[in-house]
XYZ file of C-alpha atoms in Angstrom:
428
model
C -2.389 4.579 -1.454
C -3.636 6.254 -4.487
C -6.091 5.764 -7.239
C -3.301 4.556 -9.494
C -1.921 2.073 -7.030
C -0.287 -0.472 -9.323
C 1.796 2.291 -10.843
C 2.831 3.442 -7.368
C 3.856 -0.087 -6.425
C 5.816 -0.643 -9.627
C 7.639 2.663 -9.450
C 8.868 1.785 -5.963
C 11.818 0.209 -7.777
C 13.427 3.545 -8.486
C 12.795 4.954 -5.036
C 14.071 1.858 -3.295
C 17.154 1.737 -5.463
C 17.972 5.222 -4.322
C 17.331 4.310 -0.709
C 19.859 1.488 -0.819
C 22.492 3.936 -1.965
C 21.931 6.098 1.097
C 22.262 3.785 4.046
C 23.006 6.364 6.721
C 21.567 9.700 7.729
C 23.662 12.585 8.896
C 23.419 13.124 12.646
C 22.749 16.824 12.276
C 20.528 19.003 14.384
C 17.276 19.750 12.590
C 15.106 22.669 11.708
C 11.587 21.283 11.419
C 8.980 23.904 10.600
C 9.510 27.633 10.370
C 9.892 29.607 13.547
C 6.810 31.169 15.046
C 5.761 34.616 13.914
C 5.568 37.576 16.254
C 1.808 37.183 16.592
C 2.124 33.610 17.761
C 1.436 32.039 14.367
C 3.523 28.987 13.525
C 4.082 27.264 10.193
C 4.352 23.534 9.690
C 5.392 21.730 6.523
C 3.234 18.897 5.165
C 4.340 16.599 2.334
C 2.680 13.687 0.556
C 2.713 11.682 -2.662
C -0.155 10.980 -5.015
C -2.060 12.057 -8.074
C -3.378 15.539 -8.783
C -6.849 14.616 -7.534
C -5.453 13.726 -4.110
C -3.696 17.058 -3.956
C -6.915 18.950 -4.707
C -8.695 17.116 -1.910
C -5.879 17.598 0.602
C -5.691 21.316 -0.120
C -9.395 21.589 0.686
C -8.834 19.843 4.015
C -5.937 22.147 4.844
C -8.205 25.149 4.289
C -10.624 23.705 6.855
C -7.796 23.102 9.320
C -6.420 26.625 8.998
C -9.918 28.013 9.541
C -10.224 26.094 12.810
C -6.620 26.806 13.834
C -5.871 30.319 12.497
C -2.543 30.419 14.358
C -1.217 27.393 12.444
C -0.257 27.785 8.793
C 0.526 24.809 6.576
C 3.106 24.826 3.801
C 2.532 22.006 1.315
C 4.668 19.858 -0.937
C 3.591 16.897 -3.057
C 5.318 14.661 -5.581
C 4.716 11.389 -7.330
C 5.740 8.313 -5.339
C 9.323 8.036 -6.572
C 10.119 11.742 -6.387
C 8.585 12.010 -2.920
C 10.859 9.416 -1.344
C 13.934 10.660 -3.193
C 13.306 14.181 -1.893
C 12.363 12.986 1.582
C 15.562 10.980 1.855
C 17.628 14.026 0.955
C 15.741 16.187 3.468
C 16.056 13.595 6.213
C 19.768 13.166 5.569
C 20.168 16.926 5.908
C 18.214 17.036 9.155
C 15.281 18.973 7.694
C 12.403 16.636 6.840
C 8.845 17.990 6.686
C 7.095 18.376 10.033
C 4.334 15.972 9.017
C 4.202 13.652 6.034
C 2.405 10.749 4.420
C 3.976 7.408 5.265
C 3.474 3.642 4.977
C 4.458 0.553 6.929
C 7.441 -0.213 4.682
C 9.250 2.906 5.909
C 8.476 2.992 9.644
C 11.397 0.962 10.966
C 13.745 2.347 8.319
C 13.324 5.955 9.394
C 12.805 5.217 13.074
C 16.174 3.459 13.027
C 17.675 6.690 11.719
C 16.033 8.894 14.321
C 13.741 10.667 11.866
C 10.301 9.794 13.274
C 8.580 11.346 16.286
C 7.010 8.966 18.795
C 3.514 10.432 18.922
C 2.580 8.726 22.185
C 3.711 11.800 24.105
C 1.195 13.897 22.172
C -1.547 11.353 22.845
C -0.721 11.579 26.553
C -0.775 15.388 26.356
C -4.278 15.332 24.858
C -3.277 16.781 21.496
C -3.955 13.591 19.525
C -6.710 11.031 19.988
C -6.281 7.373 19.083
C -9.925 6.569 19.843
C -12.599 5.441 17.362
C -10.397 3.690 14.806
C -12.034 0.878 12.843
C -11.083 -2.790 13.158
C -7.887 -2.117 15.105
C -6.263 -0.340 12.166
C -4.566 2.063 14.612
C -2.122 -0.742 15.424
C -0.564 -0.445 11.950
C 1.495 2.562 13.043
C 2.747 0.987 16.273
C 6.282 -0.386 16.101
C 8.479 -1.547 18.969
C 6.270 0.176 21.543
C 6.252 3.496 19.695
C 3.464 5.258 17.811
C 5.222 6.216 14.566
C 2.226 6.792 12.309
C -1.509 7.452 12.514
C -3.635 5.778 9.811
C -5.807 7.887 7.528
C -7.355 4.905 5.753
C -7.260 1.135 5.613
C -6.895 -1.331 2.783
C -6.318 -5.017 2.253
C -5.256 -7.212 -0.641
C -8.000 -8.225 -3.045
C -8.569 -9.985 -6.340
C -10.084 -7.716 -8.982
C -11.982 -9.611 -11.667
C -13.496 -8.772 -15.023
C -17.050 -9.708 -14.090
C -18.204 -10.181 -17.670
C -15.406 -12.639 -18.455
C -15.921 -14.610 -15.244
C -19.675 -14.776 -15.861
C -19.263 -15.950 -19.463
C -16.829 -18.620 -18.276
C -19.306 -19.755 -15.640
C -17.001 -19.026 -12.701
C -18.166 -17.753 -9.329
C -15.474 -16.809 -6.840
C -16.542 -17.485 -3.258
C -14.960 -16.986 0.159
C -12.779 -19.983 0.964
C -11.982 -21.076 -2.576
C -8.547 -22.628 -2.924
C -5.534 -21.876 -5.075
C -6.214 -25.057 -7.033
C -9.733 -23.814 -7.756
C -8.389 -20.395 -8.730
C -5.859 -21.813 -11.171
C -8.480 -24.144 -12.614
C -10.651 -21.072 -13.181
C -7.804 -19.322 -15.007
C -7.381 -22.317 -17.266
C -11.098 -22.402 -18.001
C -11.053 -18.702 -18.865
C -8.155 -19.223 -21.261
C -9.887 -22.148 -22.930
C -13.385 -20.647 -23.215
C -12.802 -16.883 -23.404
C -9.434 -16.890 -25.186
C -7.839 -14.516 -22.712
C -5.252 -15.032 -19.974
C -6.841 -15.553 -16.593
C -4.402 -13.455 -14.506
C -2.082 -10.543 -15.277
C 0.917 -11.775 -13.268
C 0.411 -12.681 -9.622
C 3.831 -14.107 -8.787
C 5.706 -10.781 -8.746
C 3.498 -9.163 -6.102
C 5.333 -9.212 -2.787
C 2.239 -8.551 -0.706
C 0.345 -11.415 -2.323
C 3.245 -13.776 -1.701
C 3.157 -12.604 1.907
C -0.475 -13.744 2.147
C 0.406 -17.123 0.654
C 3.225 -17.528 3.165
C 0.932 -16.509 6.034
C -1.550 -19.150 4.898
C 1.257 -21.641 5.367
C 2.408 -20.499 8.799
C 5.185 -18.206 7.598
C 5.435 -14.554 6.488
C 7.447 -12.529 4.001
C 9.037 -10.486 6.775
C 9.842 -11.180 10.387
C 10.826 -8.313 12.648
C 14.464 -8.944 11.772
C 14.467 -10.126 8.165
C 12.941 -12.595 5.740
C 10.547 -15.259 6.966
C 10.924 -17.796 4.153
C 13.598 -19.879 2.457
C 15.165 -20.079 -0.978
C 13.256 -23.332 -1.496
C 9.967 -21.551 -0.768
C 10.640 -18.822 -3.305
C 11.931 -21.294 -5.886
C 8.613 -23.124 -5.730
C 6.577 -19.897 -6.004
C 8.472 -18.454 -8.982
C 8.778 -21.786 -10.788
C 5.033 -22.292 -10.519
C 4.370 -18.773 -11.776
C 6.741 -19.059 -14.726
C 5.207 -22.377 -15.759
C 1.766 -20.749 -15.796
C 3.102 -17.948 -17.996
C 4.357 -20.552 -20.469
C 0.998 -22.329 -20.296
C -0.757 -19.117 -21.358
C -2.988 -18.642 -18.336
C -0.917 -15.628 -17.224
C -0.705 -12.539 -19.434
C 2.498 -12.366 -21.471
C 4.826 -10.162 -19.346
C 5.994 -8.367 -22.499
C 2.401 -7.342 -23.156
C 2.065 -6.154 -19.553
C 5.124 -3.929 -19.967
C 3.893 -2.530 -23.275
C 0.553 -1.544 -21.779
C 1.923 0.300 -18.735
C 0.824 2.488 -17.084
C -2.549 1.066 -18.108
C -3.496 -2.167 -16.396
C -3.572 -5.327 -18.487
C -6.869 -6.170 -16.809
C -8.461 -2.898 -17.905
C -6.977 -3.376 -21.377
C -8.730 -6.733 -21.735
C -5.474 -8.707 -21.733
C -6.259 -10.529 -18.490
C -9.331 -11.487 -16.499
C -8.086 -10.899 -12.947
C -5.437 -9.007 -11.023
C -4.349 -8.980 -7.391
C -4.002 -5.520 -5.857
C -4.964 -3.425 -2.837
C -8.717 -2.994 -2.641
C -8.670 0.810 -2.660
C -6.723 0.807 -5.943
C -9.627 -0.754 -7.772
C -11.298 2.494 -8.759
C -8.715 2.757 -11.554
C -10.160 -0.135 -13.554
C -13.528 1.525 -14.113
C -11.836 4.651 -15.451
C -9.345 2.727 -17.614
C -11.438 -0.151 -18.928
C -14.695 -0.858 -20.780
C -15.940 -3.826 -18.746
C -17.361 -4.112 -15.233
C -14.991 -5.014 -12.425
C -15.614 -6.595 -9.057
C -13.734 -7.658 -5.958
C -13.340 -11.368 -5.287
C -11.949 -13.227 -2.249
C -8.271 -14.132 -1.955
C -7.696 -17.862 -2.692
C -6.700 -20.013 0.264
C -4.516 -22.994 1.018
C -6.883 -24.648 3.487
C -10.265 -23.299 2.387
C -10.376 -20.935 5.367
C -7.523 -18.545 6.042
C -6.526 -15.936 3.448
C -3.615 -14.476 5.441
C -5.071 -10.980 5.016
C -4.491 -7.994 7.280
C -5.293 -4.311 7.171
C -2.584 -2.017 5.910
C -2.748 1.736 5.717
C -1.413 5.028 4.553
C -0.667 7.102 7.604
C 0.609 10.435 8.809
C 3.957 10.573 10.593
C 5.815 13.442 12.215
C 9.447 14.487 12.214
C 11.412 14.051 15.429
C 13.063 17.350 14.543
C 9.915 19.448 14.364
C 9.861 22.573 16.513
C 6.076 22.334 16.763
C 5.095 18.868 18.003
C 1.844 20.098 19.580
C 0.670 21.792 16.391
C 1.683 18.791 14.291
C -0.310 16.509 16.597
C -3.336 18.799 16.360
C -3.025 18.715 12.581
C -2.894 14.910 12.476
C -5.810 14.665 14.897
C -7.919 16.938 12.718
C -7.030 15.069 9.540
C -8.018 11.651 10.901
C -11.083 12.576 12.963
C -12.847 15.585 11.408
C -16.022 14.416 9.582
C -15.773 17.112 6.891
C -12.264 15.932 6.043
C -13.691 12.442 5.585
C -16.332 13.742 3.199
C -13.690 15.507 1.128
C -11.105 12.701 1.008
C -13.509 9.807 0.474
C -11.609 6.581 -0.164
C -8.700 8.209 -1.993
C -6.268 6.838 0.627
C -8.257 3.760 1.589
C -11.407 3.130 3.603
C -11.544 5.977 6.129
C -9.803 4.897 9.312
C -11.976 6.459 12.035
C -15.658 5.959 12.691
C -16.313 9.718 12.580
C -15.064 9.953 9.007
C -16.316 6.553 7.859
C -19.863 7.391 8.939
C -19.695 10.917 7.510
C -18.760 9.794 4.008
C -21.362 7.865 2.074
C -20.013 6.713 -1.305
C -22.413 7.083 -4.201
C -20.440 5.454 -7.027
C -20.363 1.697 -7.514
C -16.560 1.165 -7.263
C -16.249 2.837 -3.864
C -19.374 1.124 -2.567
C -17.809 -2.168 -3.621
C -14.571 -1.360 -1.764
C -16.458 -0.610 1.448
C -18.504 -3.787 1.115
C -15.401 -5.862 0.436
C -13.658 -4.704 3.609
C -16.857 -5.304 5.566
C -17.131 -8.835 4.147
C -13.472 -9.605 4.886
C -13.846 -8.396 8.469
C -17.011 -10.444 8.982
C -15.312 -13.530 7.534
C -12.886 -13.419 10.459
C -9.783 -13.844 8.318
C -7.957 -10.629 9.230
C -4.791 -11.071 11.252
C -2.211 -8.610 12.642
C 0.225 -7.041 10.219
C 3.913 -7.857 10.663
C 5.927 -4.621 11.022
C 8.416 -4.428 8.192
C 12.132 -4.344 9.014
C 14.356 -1.499 7.949
C 15.149 -1.937 4.251
C 11.770 -3.489 3.386
C 11.159 -0.926 0.638
C 14.355 -1.969 -1.133
C 13.470 -5.641 -0.735
C 10.051 -5.066 -2.288
C 11.643 -3.327 -5.244
C 14.068 -6.201 -5.761
C 11.258 -8.759 -5.577
C 9.216 -6.963 -8.235
C 12.174 -6.413 -10.569
C 13.664 -9.901 -10.323
C 10.275 -11.609 -10.632
C 9.768 -9.557 -13.779
C 13.020 -10.896 -15.197
C 11.842 -14.427 -14.457
C 8.531 -13.839 -16.219
C 10.282 -12.416 -19.261
C 12.649 -15.369 -19.405
C 15.667 -13.143 -18.775
C 16.721 -15.085 -15.710
C 16.520 -18.708 -14.629
C 14.535 -19.233 -11.455
C 17.512 -20.660 -9.594
C 19.685 -17.668 -10.468
C 16.866 -15.221 -9.715
C 16.276 -16.659 -6.252
C 19.965 -16.395 -5.361
C 20.056 -12.829 -6.667
C 16.993 -11.843 -4.658
C 18.291 -13.278 -1.394
C 21.649 -11.594 -1.933
C 20.074 -8.192 -2.554
C 17.581 -8.616 0.288
C 20.251 -9.549 2.806
C 22.300 -6.521 1.804
C 19.284 -4.189 2.125
C 18.193 -5.572 5.479
C 21.710 -5.348 6.914
C 22.115 -1.686 5.957
């Protein structure tokens, strides 16, 4: 997930809206990569989303790969998040997706259901791809229904980013195990003493709500659908809207006006929940110092956190499964690749790359330390594989929660609308 992660998450709305419109893929025979040349050289197509900096880094890693494997050439294609999934959907529907591509957990079941993804276990068995030396069990993220549908390139987990100067002036110290009541009391104290909203808008973040549900013995998704009730969501959104009215949450209109800049970096809020590897953006956007704080808890112990990941998946239609597997293996294990990519896509997933890359800047050091602290705290649990249609559900959650925050929709109406849209997406 990229260095501008909040923007990626918010623009999922457009991509997911498009995905709902296309609920079936054509059952056509595919092309995959180009045919092999007369000298035995083959070409594979590799696509990803992200900012320009990610593209520069990936192109450097491709040059290393082609040097090691001179008989494999790599054609590249990159887009921003929305354009990537719109294009990918069109390619997949036409039976010609890229041979290898960047992926995330929200899309695994969706495209496996449509026969697009290659089960990479056969390539592991053939010795073309190693699943050894992954950190903290992150390799399990790409396993769904007994298949290996993606190989992680990095790991991340939800975090709370704070404006350290504001928290210090308010006399607040966030510690592992603090509760939601303590967090909200801190936001109120920040508003009263520092004259700034304490949070930029937590209640519209699907992945944070998932953690809250997990703390309470539920989850946002089950393998088949939603893992919570209308009453659960009514309570969550009502509580959030009341805190907006109380002034401890940044005015949603202000948040919209500031986009794509974060309200936290703009000084219009003192904390923001996001994926830990997204936090490098705040230092570049803002004038304060920013740190990573623990996720609040219900019981003073469990945060509900898990490791998520960007990963590399392969097309079931590729003509070159061996070469694709060798490419993925190189990209997740080669130490020089790790040095080049750094934490652009999360904390490096394999020990070879994690040990090879030593961050020198404070934000990336903080990210590595945060994941280490979370792992040592023993709060990480297994991720729940998302059902097909999860991307559309996430988009609906973000959009409808935004309408609630802006006062455009009553909570009761918003909850009914969300469940209606979610049920339609998950049934597609």
